[in-house]
Tab-separated table of C-alpha atoms and ligand atoms in Angstrom:
chain	number	residue	atom	x	y	z
A	1	UNK	CA	161.034	265.968	-52.834
A	2	UNK	CA	160.144	265.008	-56.427
A	3	UNK	CA	161.165	267.591	-58.969
A	4	UNK	CA	157.712	268.739	-60.079
A	5	UNK	CA	156.620	269.114	-56.475
A	6	UNK	CA	159.770	271.101	-55.800
A	7	UNK	CA	159.100	273.407	-58.753
A	8	UNK	CA	155.593	273.967	-57.537
A	9	UNK	CA	156.842	274.886	-54.060
A	10	UNK	CA	159.284	277.366	-55.660
A	11	UNK	CA	156.404	279.000	-57.548
A	12	UNK	CA	154.392	279.199	-54.337
A	13	UNK	CA	157.221	280.933	-52.514
A	14	UNK	CA	158.002	283.335	-55.358
A	15	UNK	CA	154.314	284.214	-55.577
A	16	UNK	CA	153.876	284.608	-51.832
A	17	UNK	CA	156.920	286.873	-51.486
A	18	UNK	CA	156.217	289.138	-54.446
A	19	UNK	CA	156.525	292.806	-53.413
A	20	UNK	CA	153.322	293.413	-55.394
A	21	UNK	CA	151.406	291.224	-52.945
A	22	UNK	CA	150.860	287.472	-52.797
A	23	UNK	CA	149.781	286.016	-56.160
A	24	UNK	CA	149.763	282.930	-58.307
A	25	UNK	CA	152.725	282.811	-60.664
A	26	UNK	CA	153.744	280.753	-63.673
A	27	UNK	CA	157.188	279.632	-64.797
A	28	UNK	CA	157.287	282.232	-67.552
A	29	UNK	CA	156.644	285.223	-65.252
A	30	UNK	CA	159.595	287.583	-65.126
A	31	UNK	CA	160.859	288.095	-61.572
A	32	UNK	CA	161.648	291.787	-61.852
A	33	UNK	CA	159.364	293.036	-64.600
A	34	UNK	CA	156.208	291.066	-63.834
A	35	UNK	CA	156.515	290.364	-60.119
A	36	UNK	CA	158.114	293.593	-58.921
A	37	UNK	CA	161.143	292.050	-57.229
A	38	UNK	CA	163.840	294.552	-56.279
A	39	UNK	CA	167.231	293.679	-54.811
A	40	UNK	CA	165.998	293.431	-51.218
A	41	UNK	CA	163.120	291.201	-52.275
A	42	UNK	CA	165.470	288.968	-54.281
A	43	UNK	CA	167.646	288.684	-51.212
A	44	UNK	CA	164.684	287.724	-49.044
A	45	UNK	CA	163.544	285.186	-51.589
A	46	UNK	CA	166.989	283.640	-51.971
A	47	UNK	CA	167.370	283.240	-48.212
A	48	UNK	CA	163.912	281.714	-47.934
A	49	UNK	CA	164.783	279.250	-50.716
A	50	UNK	CA	168.034	278.352	-48.969
A	51	UNK	CA	166.180	277.467	-45.819
A	52	UNK	CA	163.404	275.626	-47.610
A	53	UNK	CA	165.579	273.495	-49.902
A	54	UNK	CA	168.907	273.408	-48.062
A	55	UNK	CA	170.725	274.839	-51.062
A	56	UNK	CA	174.468	274.443	-51.463
A	57	UNK	CA	176.741	277.239	-52.587
A	58	UNK	CA	176.932	277.807	-56.288
A	59	UNK	CA	180.248	278.076	-58.113
A	60	UNK	CA	180.786	281.411	-59.771
A	61	UNK	CA	180.876	279.926	-63.302
A	62	UNK	CA	177.558	278.159	-62.742
A	63	UNK	CA	175.832	281.458	-62.099
A	64	UNK	CA	172.725	282.047	-64.150
A	65	UNK	CA	170.654	285.122	-64.638
A	66	UNK	CA	167.427	284.912	-62.753
A	67	UNK	CA	165.090	286.300	-65.339
A	68	UNK	CA	161.995	284.176	-64.929
A	69	UNK	CA	160.391	282.041	-62.270
A	70	UNK	CA	161.397	279.065	-64.417
A	71	UNK	CA	165.077	280.044	-64.024
A	72	UNK	CA	164.671	279.891	-60.261
A	73	UNK	CA	162.966	276.495	-60.455
A	74	UNK	CA	165.881	275.218	-62.506
A	75	UNK	CA	168.494	276.665	-60.203
A	76	UNK	CA	166.858	275.197	-57.125
A	77	UNK	CA	166.703	271.854	-58.929
A	78	UNK	CA	170.470	272.001	-59.399
A	79	UNK	CA	171.394	273.255	-55.939
A	80	UNK	CA	169.028	271.371	-53.664
A	81	UNK	CA	170.923	268.772	-51.664
A	82	UNK	CA	169.817	265.344	-52.657
A	83	UNK	CA	169.358	262.989	-49.713
A	84	UNK	CA	172.373	260.656	-49.614
B	1	UNK	CA	153.706	320.942	-28.293
B	2	UNK	CA	154.640	317.317	-28.824
B	3	UNK	CA	155.999	316.413	-32.210
B	4	UNK	CA	155.592	312.759	-33.004
B	5	UNK	CA	154.865	312.581	-36.677
B	6	UNK	CA	155.883	314.045	-39.958
B	7	UNK	CA	159.037	313.997	-41.993
B	8	UNK	CA	162.371	314.948	-40.550
B	9	UNK	CA	162.935	318.232	-42.222
B	10	UNK	CA	163.814	321.788	-41.458
B	11	UNK	CA	166.440	320.610	-38.980
B	12	UNK	CA	169.634	322.533	-38.900
B	13	UNK	CA	171.598	319.628	-40.208
B	14	UNK	CA	169.350	316.743	-41.069
B	15	UNK	CA	171.255	313.546	-40.386
B	16	UNK	CA	168.901	311.558	-42.598
B	17	UNK	CA	169.576	313.511	-45.738
B	18	UNK	CA	171.761	312.298	-48.540
B	19	UNK	CA	175.335	313.346	-48.101
B	20	UNK	CA	176.878	314.529	-51.340
B	21	UNK	CA	180.418	315.527	-50.496
B	22	UNK	CA	181.460	316.002	-54.085
B	23	UNK	CA	178.885	318.683	-54.690
B	24	UNK	CA	179.107	322.164	-53.215
B	25	UNK	CA	176.898	322.977	-50.242
B	26	UNK	CA	173.324	323.378	-51.337
B	27	UNK	CA	169.959	324.118	-49.789
B	28	UNK	CA	169.945	323.997	-46.025
B	29	UNK	CA	173.346	322.389	-45.568
B	30	UNK	CA	175.006	325.002	-43.435
B	31	UNK	CA	178.357	326.485	-44.125
B	32	UNK	CA	180.716	326.394	-41.181
B	33	UNK	CA	180.109	330.087	-40.659
B	34	UNK	CA	176.366	329.550	-40.220
B	35	UNK	CA	176.290	326.767	-37.644
B	36	UNK	CA	174.119	327.853	-34.712
B	37	UNK	CA	175.488	328.205	-31.219
B	38	UNK	CA	174.668	326.317	-28.024
B	39	UNK	CA	171.936	328.772	-26.993
B	40	UNK	CA	170.081	328.465	-30.290
B	41	UNK	CA	170.307	324.679	-30.023
B	42	UNK	CA	168.867	324.827	-26.532
B	43	UNK	CA	165.920	326.810	-27.928
B	44	UNK	CA	165.393	324.163	-30.604
B	45	UNK	CA	165.381	321.483	-27.962
B	46	UNK	CA	162.609	323.269	-26.040
B	47	UNK	CA	160.457	323.301	-29.149
B	48	UNK	CA	161.222	319.775	-30.326
B	49	UNK	CA	159.898	317.586	-27.503
B	50	UNK	CA	158.377	314.180	-28.154
B	51	UNK	CA	157.460	311.260	-25.962
B	52	UNK	CA	158.118	307.538	-26.238
B	53	UNK	CA	154.588	306.826	-25.001
B	54	UNK	CA	153.018	308.784	-27.845
B	55	UNK	CA	154.796	306.612	-30.421
B	56	UNK	CA	152.758	303.592	-29.186
B	57	UNK	CA	155.337	300.976	-30.088
B	58	UNK	CA	152.881	298.143	-29.397
B	59	UNK	CA	151.085	298.882	-32.668
B	60	UNK	CA	154.019	297.282	-34.557
B	61	UNK	CA	153.800	293.995	-32.678
B	62	UNK	CA	151.732	292.102	-35.223
B	63	UNK	CA	153.663	293.345	-38.239
B	64	UNK	CA	156.932	292.457	-36.562
B	65	UNK	CA	155.744	288.966	-35.715
B	66	UNK	CA	154.947	288.395	-39.400
B	67	UNK	CA	158.383	289.528	-40.672
B	68	UNK	CA	160.350	287.062	-42.763
B	69	UNK	CA	163.662	285.843	-41.322
B	70	UNK	CA	165.844	288.186	-43.387
B	71	UNK	CA	163.923	291.310	-42.414
B	72	UNK	CA	163.715	290.211	-38.811
B	73	UNK	CA	167.445	289.637	-38.594
B	74	UNK	CA	168.357	292.887	-40.363
B	75	UNK	CA	166.058	294.993	-38.244
B	76	UNK	CA	166.829	293.143	-35.031
B	77	UNK	CA	170.570	293.606	-35.542
B	78	UNK	CA	170.200	297.272	-36.462
B	79	UNK	CA	168.007	298.056	-33.442
B	80	UNK	CA	170.349	296.180	-31.146
B	81	UNK	CA	173.282	298.250	-32.399
B	82	UNK	CA	171.321	301.440	-31.858
B	83	UNK	CA	170.226	300.420	-28.367
B	84	UNK	CA	173.739	299.474	-27.300
B	85	UNK	CA	175.068	302.754	-28.699
B	86	UNK	CA	172.453	304.806	-26.877
B	87	UNK	CA	173.083	303.052	-23.569
B	88	UNK	CA	176.795	303.678	-24.002
B	89	UNK	CA	176.303	307.398	-24.561
B	90	UNK	CA	174.043	307.819	-21.521
B	91	UNK	CA	176.831	306.272	-19.455
B	92	UNK	CA	179.564	308.525	-20.774
B	93	UNK	CA	178.159	311.902	-21.820
B	94	UNK	CA	178.140	313.375	-18.324
B	95	UNK	CA	181.930	313.817	-18.472
B	96	UNK	CA	181.428	316.269	-21.328
B	97	UNK	CA	178.668	318.037	-19.396
B	98	UNK	CA	180.749	318.427	-16.233
B	99	UNK	CA	183.719	319.871	-18.043
B	100	UNK	CA	181.950	321.910	-20.724
B	101	UNK	CA	183.912	324.975	-21.870
B	102	UNK	CA	181.098	327.466	-21.135
B	103	UNK	CA	177.802	327.573	-19.258
B	104	UNK	CA	175.881	327.733	-22.535
B	105	UNK	CA	177.613	324.549	-23.648
B	106	UNK	CA	176.775	322.869	-20.370
B	107	UNK	CA	173.109	323.835	-20.514
B	108	UNK	CA	172.859	322.592	-24.055
B	109	UNK	CA	174.632	319.327	-23.169
B	110	UNK	CA	172.168	318.776	-20.318
B	111	UNK	CA	169.369	318.748	-22.881
B	112	UNK	CA	171.282	316.220	-24.909
B	113	UNK	CA	171.662	313.994	-21.881
B	114	UNK	CA	167.863	314.051	-21.492
B	115	UNK	CA	167.485	313.166	-25.189
B	116	UNK	CA	169.814	310.196	-24.886
B	117	UNK	CA	167.821	308.912	-21.924
B	118	UNK	CA	164.701	309.142	-24.068
B	119	UNK	CA	166.420	307.282	-26.913
B	120	UNK	CA	167.372	304.414	-24.626
B	121	UNK	CA	163.774	304.206	-23.427
B	122	UNK	CA	162.511	304.189	-27.010
B	123	UNK	CA	164.810	301.437	-28.254
B	124	UNK	CA	164.299	299.301	-25.161
B	125	UNK	CA	160.526	299.680	-25.333
B	126	UNK	CA	160.560	298.840	-28.995
B	127	UNK	CA	162.827	295.807	-28.665
B	128	UNK	CA	160.927	294.281	-25.763
B	129	UNK	CA	157.346	295.296	-26.570
B	130	UNK	CA	157.164	295.342	-30.369
B	131	UNK	CA	159.958	292.952	-31.370
B	132	UNK	CA	159.861	290.613	-28.384
B	133	UNK	CA	163.652	290.678	-28.065
B	134	UNK	CA	165.069	290.267	-24.558
B	135	UNK	CA	167.455	292.850	-23.219
B	136	UNK	CA	170.433	291.022	-21.823
B	137	UNK	CA	174.190	290.987	-21.969
B	138	UNK	CA	174.049	288.938	-25.179
B	139	UNK	CA	172.921	292.096	-26.962
B	140	UNK	CA	176.096	293.862	-25.898
B	141	UNK	CA	178.271	290.997	-26.992
B	142	UNK	CA	176.661	290.834	-30.424
B	143	UNK	CA	177.059	294.543	-31.040
B	144	UNK	CA	179.919	295.806	-33.181
B	145	UNK	CA	179.651	299.198	-31.548
B	146	UNK	CA	179.681	297.667	-28.076
B	147	UNK	CA	182.705	295.504	-28.872
B	148	UNK	CA	184.792	297.856	-30.970
B	149	UNK	CA	183.863	301.457	-30.273
B	150	UNK	CA	182.454	301.631	-26.777
B	151	UNK	CA	185.781	300.833	-25.055
B	152	UNK	CA	187.351	303.800	-26.861
B	153	UNK	CA	184.593	306.171	-25.865
B	154	UNK	CA	184.707	304.985	-22.257
B	155	UNK	CA	188.472	305.526	-22.190
B	156	UNK	CA	188.208	308.969	-23.774
B	157	UNK	CA	185.526	310.188	-21.371
B	158	UNK	CA	187.457	308.745	-18.401
B	159	UNK	CA	190.465	310.802	-19.466
B	160	UNK	CA	188.273	313.916	-19.392
B	161	UNK	CA	187.393	313.178	-15.772
B	162	UNK	CA	190.827	312.057	-14.649
B	163	UNK	CA	192.473	315.135	-16.090
B	164	UNK	CA	189.971	317.361	-14.319
B	165	UNK	CA	188.581	318.603	-17.615
B	166	UNK	CA	191.693	318.993	-19.761
B	167	UNK	CA	190.470	320.787	-22.893
B	168	UNK	CA	192.337	318.482	-25.261
B	169	UNK	CA	190.803	315.409	-23.625
B	170	UNK	CA	187.403	317.077	-23.864
B	171	UNK	CA	187.802	317.639	-27.607
B	172	UNK	CA	189.019	314.103	-28.104
B	173	UNK	CA	185.883	312.740	-26.437
B	174	UNK	CA	183.711	315.183	-28.381
B	175	UNK	CA	185.095	313.962	-31.698
B	176	UNK	CA	184.501	310.292	-30.814
B	177	UNK	CA	181.109	311.067	-29.429
B	178	UNK	CA	179.446	313.693	-31.606
B	179	UNK	CA	181.299	313.487	-34.874
B	180	UNK	CA	181.983	309.767	-35.224
B	181	UNK	CA	179.374	307.981	-33.093
B	182	UNK	CA	176.532	310.334	-33.913
B	183	UNK	CA	177.623	311.948	-37.168
B	184	UNK	CA	178.857	308.821	-38.929
B	185	UNK	CA	177.648	305.604	-37.270
B	186	UNK	CA	174.283	306.586	-35.805
B	187	UNK	CA	173.410	308.689	-38.836
B	188	UNK	CA	174.096	305.813	-41.234
B	189	UNK	CA	172.267	303.308	-39.020
B	190	UNK	CA	169.215	305.510	-38.484
B	191	UNK	CA	168.905	306.140	-42.169
B	192	UNK	CA	169.141	302.467	-43.211
B	193	UNK	CA	166.850	301.295	-40.434
B	194	UNK	CA	164.225	303.916	-41.149
B	195	UNK	CA	164.096	302.883	-44.809
B	196	UNK	CA	163.564	299.266	-43.708
B	197	UNK	CA	160.883	300.304	-41.209
B	198	UNK	CA	158.988	302.010	-43.981
B	199	UNK	CA	159.422	299.110	-46.351
B	200	UNK	CA	158.006	296.606	-43.896
B	201	UNK	CA	155.176	298.834	-42.699
B	202	UNK	CA	156.483	299.244	-39.148
B	203	UNK	CA	154.812	302.587	-38.584
B	204	UNK	CA	155.712	303.103	-34.938
B	205	UNK	CA	159.345	302.330	-35.683
B	206	UNK	CA	159.391	304.701	-38.619
B	207	UNK	CA	157.920	307.469	-36.526
B	208	UNK	CA	160.130	306.839	-33.509
B	209	UNK	CA	163.300	306.725	-35.600
B	210	UNK	CA	162.272	310.013	-37.194
B	211	UNK	CA	162.003	311.565	-33.738
B	212	UNK	CA	165.358	310.146	-32.682
B	213	UNK	CA	166.943	311.400	-35.906
B	214	UNK	CA	165.635	314.893	-35.262
B	215	UNK	CA	167.305	314.888	-31.835
B	216	UNK	CA	170.490	313.456	-33.268
B	217	UNK	CA	170.591	316.153	-35.927
B	218	UNK	CA	170.701	318.700	-33.135
B	219	UNK	CA	173.406	316.774	-31.291
B	220	UNK	CA	175.534	316.538	-34.385
B	221	UNK	CA	175.102	320.235	-35.076
B	222	UNK	CA	176.391	320.989	-31.600
B	223	UNK	CA	179.360	318.683	-32.143
B	224	UNK	CA	180.264	320.374	-35.405
B	225	UNK	CA	180.000	323.802	-33.856
B	226	UNK	CA	182.086	322.869	-30.820
B	227	UNK	CA	184.731	321.055	-32.896
B	228	UNK	CA	185.002	324.028	-35.217
B	229	UNK	CA	185.671	326.233	-32.219
B	230	UNK	CA	188.493	323.908	-31.214
B	231	UNK	CA	189.908	323.923	-34.732
B	232	UNK	CA	189.706	327.709	-34.924
B	233	UNK	CA	191.470	328.310	-31.616
B	234	UNK	CA	194.572	326.879	-33.278
B	235	UNK	CA	195.678	325.079	-30.173
B	236	UNK	CA	193.540	321.975	-30.707
B	237	UNK	CA	193.520	321.787	-34.465
B	238	UNK	CA	196.119	319.011	-34.778
B	239	UNK	CA	194.599	317.003	-31.975
B	240	UNK	CA	191.108	317.186	-33.458
B	241	UNK	CA	192.417	316.148	-36.874
B	242	UNK	CA	194.249	313.185	-35.360
B	243	UNK	CA	191.248	312.043	-33.329
B	244	UNK	CA	189.024	312.410	-36.351
B	245	UNK	CA	191.240	310.163	-38.455
B	246	UNK	CA	191.457	307.421	-35.862
B	247	UNK	CA	187.739	307.692	-35.199
B	248	UNK	CA	186.970	307.309	-38.907
B	249	UNK	CA	189.168	304.187	-39.062
B	250	UNK	CA	187.352	302.663	-36.164
B	251	UNK	CA	183.990	303.534	-37.704
B	252	UNK	CA	184.958	301.758	-40.933
B	253	UNK	CA	185.830	298.662	-38.905
B	254	UNK	CA	182.564	298.815	-36.952
B	255	UNK	CA	180.636	298.986	-40.222
B	256	UNK	CA	182.365	295.896	-41.641
B	257	UNK	CA	182.006	294.203	-38.258
B	258	UNK	CA	184.483	291.322	-38.599
B	259	UNK	CA	183.243	289.829	-35.312
B	260	UNK	CA	179.963	288.725	-36.796
B	261	UNK	CA	179.263	286.226	-39.542
B	262	UNK	CA	177.503	288.117	-42.292
B	263	UNK	CA	174.469	286.923	-44.230
B	264	UNK	CA	175.988	285.293	-47.311
B	265	UNK	CA	173.402	284.071	-49.806
B	266	UNK	CA	174.416	281.087	-51.946
B	267	UNK	CA	172.474	282.311	-54.967
B	268	UNK	CA	174.652	284.629	-56.978
B	269	UNK	CA	171.981	287.199	-57.758
B	270	UNK	CA	171.196	287.506	-54.067
B	271	UNK	CA	174.854	287.598	-53.076
B	272	UNK	CA	175.387	290.526	-55.400
B	273	UNK	CA	172.299	292.270	-54.075
B	274	UNK	CA	173.607	291.829	-50.531
B	275	UNK	CA	177.054	293.114	-51.438
B	276	UNK	CA	175.562	296.176	-53.123
B	277	UNK	CA	173.437	296.855	-50.066
B	278	UNK	CA	176.379	296.669	-47.673
B	279	UNK	CA	178.673	298.705	-49.908
B	280	UNK	CA	176.016	301.388	-50.166
B	281	UNK	CA	175.702	301.524	-46.372
B	282	UNK	CA	179.462	301.782	-45.929
B	283	UNK	CA	179.574	304.513	-48.536
B	284	UNK	CA	176.991	306.530	-46.589
B	285	UNK	CA	179.331	306.335	-43.596
B	286	UNK	CA	182.346	307.468	-45.571
B	287	UNK	CA	180.429	310.263	-47.285
B	288	UNK	CA	179.323	311.588	-43.931
B	289	UNK	CA	182.830	311.361	-42.507
B	290	UNK	CA	184.111	313.369	-45.456
B	291	UNK	CA	181.345	315.936	-45.561
B	292	UNK	CA	181.754	316.954	-41.940
B	293	UNK	CA	185.317	318.051	-42.577
B	294	UNK	CA	184.327	321.234	-44.322
B	295	UNK	CA	181.974	322.134	-41.485
B	296	UNK	CA	184.615	321.778	-38.793
B	297	UNK	CA	187.174	323.697	-40.803
B	298	UNK	CA	189.386	320.776	-41.808
B	299	UNK	CA	188.607	320.368	-45.533
B	300	UNK	CA	192.229	319.477	-46.242
B	301	UNK	CA	191.863	316.241	-44.289
B	302	UNK	CA	189.639	314.687	-46.930
B	303	UNK	CA	192.242	312.551	-48.715
B	304	UNK	CA	193.603	311.301	-45.416
B	305	UNK	CA	190.137	310.318	-44.230
B	306	UNK	CA	189.386	308.469	-47.458
B	307	UNK	CA	192.712	306.639	-47.319
B	308	UNK	CA	192.391	305.691	-43.655
B	309	UNK	CA	188.825	304.580	-44.176
B	310	UNK	CA	189.587	302.203	-47.026
B	311	UNK	CA	192.717	300.870	-45.344
B	312	UNK	CA	190.697	300.131	-42.193
B	313	UNK	CA	188.017	298.518	-44.310
B	314	UNK	CA	190.553	296.249	-46.026
B	315	UNK	CA	192.035	295.261	-42.688
B	316	UNK	CA	188.589	294.484	-41.300
B	317	UNK	CA	187.756	292.337	-44.328
B	318	UNK	CA	191.028	290.415	-43.884
B	319	UNK	CA	190.198	289.997	-40.217
B	320	UNK	CA	186.816	288.628	-41.223
B	321	UNK	CA	188.434	286.028	-43.470
B	322	UNK	CA	190.803	284.989	-40.675
B	323	UNK	CA	188.040	284.667	-38.187
B	324	UNK	CA	185.429	282.881	-40.270
B	325	UNK	CA	187.669	281.045	-42.702
B	326	UNK	CA	185.652	282.402	-45.604
B	327	UNK	CA	185.494	285.679	-47.475
B	328	UNK	CA	183.091	288.442	-46.532
B	329	UNK	CA	180.100	288.603	-48.941
B	330	UNK	CA	181.326	291.946	-50.291
B	331	UNK	CA	184.644	290.330	-51.249
B	332	UNK	CA	182.939	287.225	-52.628
B	333	UNK	CA	180.726	289.304	-54.876
B	334	UNK	CA	183.507	291.554	-56.135
C	1	FE2	FE1	170.833	309.212	-29.108
C	2	FE2	FE1	172.760	311.764	-29.594
């Protein structure tokens, strides 16, 4: 999946799974403050992303804070398995 | 009157409330001297009837079908554990009824047997009708309670029968049954599952679990009262303390559940969220195990229970690593 298409799909998922109700989101939206994600919702989102993009485990030192939707787009870009 | 709605409150010992063992008894948490007797519990049972049919489990069908995979797995696993536990108790409780110490105890325990039958019906109805999950032997095999605890409870209740009602064997089964299965494991599971039911808008489940929890509060109260009697008679004090410790160890292992691969998110933020969730659930179990001690007259056992619990937890986590060749998410996140 091309990167911009992938980022768009991430935004769709993050918007659809927002605890505040499905909505359109932008890369600068903050996951917790603007979109109402709590720890259970983050968990649900992460597992949905894993399934959708076949993510590989992240090394502890690569960990990034997931502050905005853009952070998630970036992370998925790094972790998504590229077809061999 | 049929009670099917409303919060679980005003119960003698509400198993859904927040245990706070470090704080002194407050509000309606009874002191060991104020626990009601078997007759009073019978009277509560008469007034607290509810019916599985009135919960109308089918109204959750659509909401359940729309659950995301994480929620579906969490809830499905939790309900399976509860169903397996309830089936197990309906198969074993009659040994305690037959050899009850007094007629009042027996009459009360008969009401509990009826409750447990109702709980099995509720969970089975819910699983098959609302969740569309088949009831088969696979459920039993996937259940931590079924694999790890049930054999102990079956053995303990068999000893009650084989000994013709030996009082020590009776207390041993009572501790495993009322204090550990109901007071620690079921209480923690009902609480977590009911929070999830509310979160996902599963109204029938929320209501049904509230009804079950009200019954279980009564069962636990009986267990505490009966165990206290055994502790006070002097003769069974040591035995009850010993059974309590080994029961708490087993409960810690059931909660870690090394037999089952745990959800382990690859994204760090989610992994930490998962670890916090699990640790909080385990802590509820330990808090309950500790809090009951005061009520049964064994407050001095607290340190031992805490030590045994964390040792059992560490062993279960090591067992998990052995079995799955990877660390448990709680260890990974630490
Ligand atoms: Fe029950
Ligand atoms: Fe019960």
